[in-house]
XYZ file of C-alpha atoms in Angstrom:
186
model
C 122.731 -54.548 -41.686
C 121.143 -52.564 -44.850
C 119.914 -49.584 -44.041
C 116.543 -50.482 -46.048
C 116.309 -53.753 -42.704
C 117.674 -50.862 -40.287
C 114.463 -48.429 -41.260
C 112.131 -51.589 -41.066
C 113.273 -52.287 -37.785
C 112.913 -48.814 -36.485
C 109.119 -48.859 -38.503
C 108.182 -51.694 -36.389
C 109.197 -50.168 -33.498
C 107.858 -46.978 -33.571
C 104.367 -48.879 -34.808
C 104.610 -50.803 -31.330
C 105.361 -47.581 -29.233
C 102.358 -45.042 -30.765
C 100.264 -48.799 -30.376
C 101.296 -49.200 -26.325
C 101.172 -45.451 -26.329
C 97.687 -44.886 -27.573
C 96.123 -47.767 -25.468
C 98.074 -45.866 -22.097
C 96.292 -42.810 -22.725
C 92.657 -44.908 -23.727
C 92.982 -46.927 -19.838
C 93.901 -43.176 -18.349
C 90.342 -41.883 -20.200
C 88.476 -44.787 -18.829
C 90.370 -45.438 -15.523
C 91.591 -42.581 -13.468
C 89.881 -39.486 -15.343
C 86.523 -42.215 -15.081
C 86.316 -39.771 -18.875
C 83.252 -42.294 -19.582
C 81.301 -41.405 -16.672
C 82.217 -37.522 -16.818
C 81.342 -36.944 -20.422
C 83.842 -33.942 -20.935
C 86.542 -32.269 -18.994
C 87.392 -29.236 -20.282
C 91.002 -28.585 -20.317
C 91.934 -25.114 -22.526
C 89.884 -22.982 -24.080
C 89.714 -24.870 -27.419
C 90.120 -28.150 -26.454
C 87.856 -30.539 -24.037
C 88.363 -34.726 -22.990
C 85.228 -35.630 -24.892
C 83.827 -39.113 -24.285
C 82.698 -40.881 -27.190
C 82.112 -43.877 -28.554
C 82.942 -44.379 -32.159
C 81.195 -47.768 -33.698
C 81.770 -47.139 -37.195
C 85.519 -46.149 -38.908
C 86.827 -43.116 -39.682
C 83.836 -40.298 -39.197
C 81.371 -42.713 -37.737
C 81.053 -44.339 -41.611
C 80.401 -47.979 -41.693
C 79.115 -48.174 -38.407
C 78.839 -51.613 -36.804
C 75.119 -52.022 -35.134
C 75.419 -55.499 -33.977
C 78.171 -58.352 -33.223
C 77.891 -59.595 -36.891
C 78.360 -55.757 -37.969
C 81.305 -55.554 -35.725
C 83.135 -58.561 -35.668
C 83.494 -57.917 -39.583
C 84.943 -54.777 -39.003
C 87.519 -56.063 -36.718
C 88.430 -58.501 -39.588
C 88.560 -55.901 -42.300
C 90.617 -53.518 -40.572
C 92.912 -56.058 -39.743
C 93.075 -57.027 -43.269
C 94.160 -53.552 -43.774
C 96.752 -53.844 -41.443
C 98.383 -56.372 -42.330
C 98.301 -55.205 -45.940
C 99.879 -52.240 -44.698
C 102.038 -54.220 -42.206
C 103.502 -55.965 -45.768
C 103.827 -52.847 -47.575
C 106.202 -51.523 -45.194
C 108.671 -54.522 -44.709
C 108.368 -54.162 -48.709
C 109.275 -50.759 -48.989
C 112.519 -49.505 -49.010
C 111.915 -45.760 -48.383
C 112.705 -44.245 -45.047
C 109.857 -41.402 -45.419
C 107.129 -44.439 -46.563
C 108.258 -47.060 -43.884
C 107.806 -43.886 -41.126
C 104.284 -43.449 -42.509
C 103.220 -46.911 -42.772
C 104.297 -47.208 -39.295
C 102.446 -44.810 -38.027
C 99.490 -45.917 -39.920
C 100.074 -49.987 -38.434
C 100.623 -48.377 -34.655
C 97.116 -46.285 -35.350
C 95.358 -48.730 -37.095
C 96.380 -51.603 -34.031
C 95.298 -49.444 -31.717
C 91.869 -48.990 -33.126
C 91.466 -52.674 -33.662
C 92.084 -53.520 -30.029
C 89.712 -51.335 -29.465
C 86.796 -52.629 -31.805
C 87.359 -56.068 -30.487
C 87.589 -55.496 -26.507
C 84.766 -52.688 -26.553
C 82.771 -52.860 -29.475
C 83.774 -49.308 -30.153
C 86.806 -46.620 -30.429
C 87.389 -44.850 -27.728
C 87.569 -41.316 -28.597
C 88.035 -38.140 -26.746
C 90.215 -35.518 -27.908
C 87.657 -32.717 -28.834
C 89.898 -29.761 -30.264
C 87.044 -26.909 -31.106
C 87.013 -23.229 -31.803
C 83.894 -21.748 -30.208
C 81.137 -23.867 -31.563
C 83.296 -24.436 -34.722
C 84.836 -27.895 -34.635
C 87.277 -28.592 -37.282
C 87.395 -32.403 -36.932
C 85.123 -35.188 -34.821
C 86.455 -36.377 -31.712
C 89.460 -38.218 -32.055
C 92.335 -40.468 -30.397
C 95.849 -40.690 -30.917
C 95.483 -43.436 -32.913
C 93.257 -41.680 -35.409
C 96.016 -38.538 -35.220
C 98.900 -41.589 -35.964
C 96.203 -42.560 -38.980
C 95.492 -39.462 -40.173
C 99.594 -37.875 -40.383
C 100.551 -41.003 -41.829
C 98.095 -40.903 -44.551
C 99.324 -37.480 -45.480
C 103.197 -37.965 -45.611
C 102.478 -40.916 -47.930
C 100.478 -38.550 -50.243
C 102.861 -35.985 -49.974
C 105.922 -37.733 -50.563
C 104.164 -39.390 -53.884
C 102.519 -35.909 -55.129
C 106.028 -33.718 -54.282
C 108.946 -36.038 -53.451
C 109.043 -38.239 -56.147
C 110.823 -37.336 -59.388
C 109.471 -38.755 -62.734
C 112.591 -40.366 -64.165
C 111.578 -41.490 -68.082
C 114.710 -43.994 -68.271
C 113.297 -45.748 -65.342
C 109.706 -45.720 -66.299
C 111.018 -47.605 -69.163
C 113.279 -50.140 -66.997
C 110.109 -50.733 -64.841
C 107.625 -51.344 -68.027
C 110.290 -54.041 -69.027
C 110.753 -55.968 -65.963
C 113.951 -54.584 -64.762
C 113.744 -52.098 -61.685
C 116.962 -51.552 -60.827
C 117.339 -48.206 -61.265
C 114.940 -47.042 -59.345
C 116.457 -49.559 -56.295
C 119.806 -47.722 -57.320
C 118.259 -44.326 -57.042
C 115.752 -45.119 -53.823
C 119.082 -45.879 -52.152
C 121.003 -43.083 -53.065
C 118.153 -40.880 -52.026
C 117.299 -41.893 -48.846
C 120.620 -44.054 -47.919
């Protein structure tokens, strides 16, 4: 087996695990810690189990009002996924295919979400005083969120500009940057 199929494989699986993982800790929220009913448990100093209920995407934006509203928001962010869900069994990249996954297992989780509730569970609630660096989150949103970084990392400080294979790629033939992609991250 390649090792480009090998890191696919592993993508998919880690994208199933932080998926089954996330929706664990979601029942756990609603189940035994009844989170819903509670509102907040406060667990350290700076961070509480915050109920809340997102209905819109990342931040509350696009927030879905009505069945219509969210029905098409189920649709779209599967869309997503399974744009990114092709990007990664397209990529080669060990670094991009961990991303992506992470991104897929988030993004699942969210849409499973969306569909059976209507909204995102949320509830991690890291704050410093009154001073509250981010909304309430999930894991899934964490998955999102690191995923989204390491793919703009790795293209703003990983990649190398290589002019020979700028000019293969302008004329149709890629294989140099296969070649070096492999060597790289073989």
């Amino acid at each position: 087996m390649d090792k480009s199929k090998k890191y696919k494989i592993q993508g998919i699986m880690l994208a199933s695990i932080l998926f089954i993982a996330d929706q664990i800790v979601k029942f756990i929220m609603i189940g035994p810690l009844a989170l819903q009913s509670r509102g907040q448990i406060h667990i350290i100093p700076f961070f509480n189990l915050t109920w809340a209920e997102n209905r819109g995407v990342s931040m509350g934006f696009l927030s879905a009002d009505n069945e219509a509203q969210r029905w098409m928001l189920v649709g779209a962010t599967a869309f997503i996924a399974l744009i990114v869900f092709i990007w990664m069994m397209r990529e080669k990249m060990r670094g991009d295919i961990l991303a992506l996954s992470l991104i897929l297992g988030g993004a699942l989780g969210n849409i499973v979400d969306r569909a059976r509730y209507g909204y995102v569970v949320d509830y991690a609630d890291l704050h410093f005083g009154d001073f509250r660096p981010f909304y309430i989150f999930n894991l899934a949103d964490a998955c999102i969120t690191i995923g989204v970084l390491i793919l703009l990392a790795r293209a703003f400080l990983m990649r190398e500009d290589n002019p020979k294979e700028t000019a293969e790629i302008i004329a149709g033939n890629n294989n140099g940057a296969d070649v070096r992609r492999e060597n790289e991250h073989g």
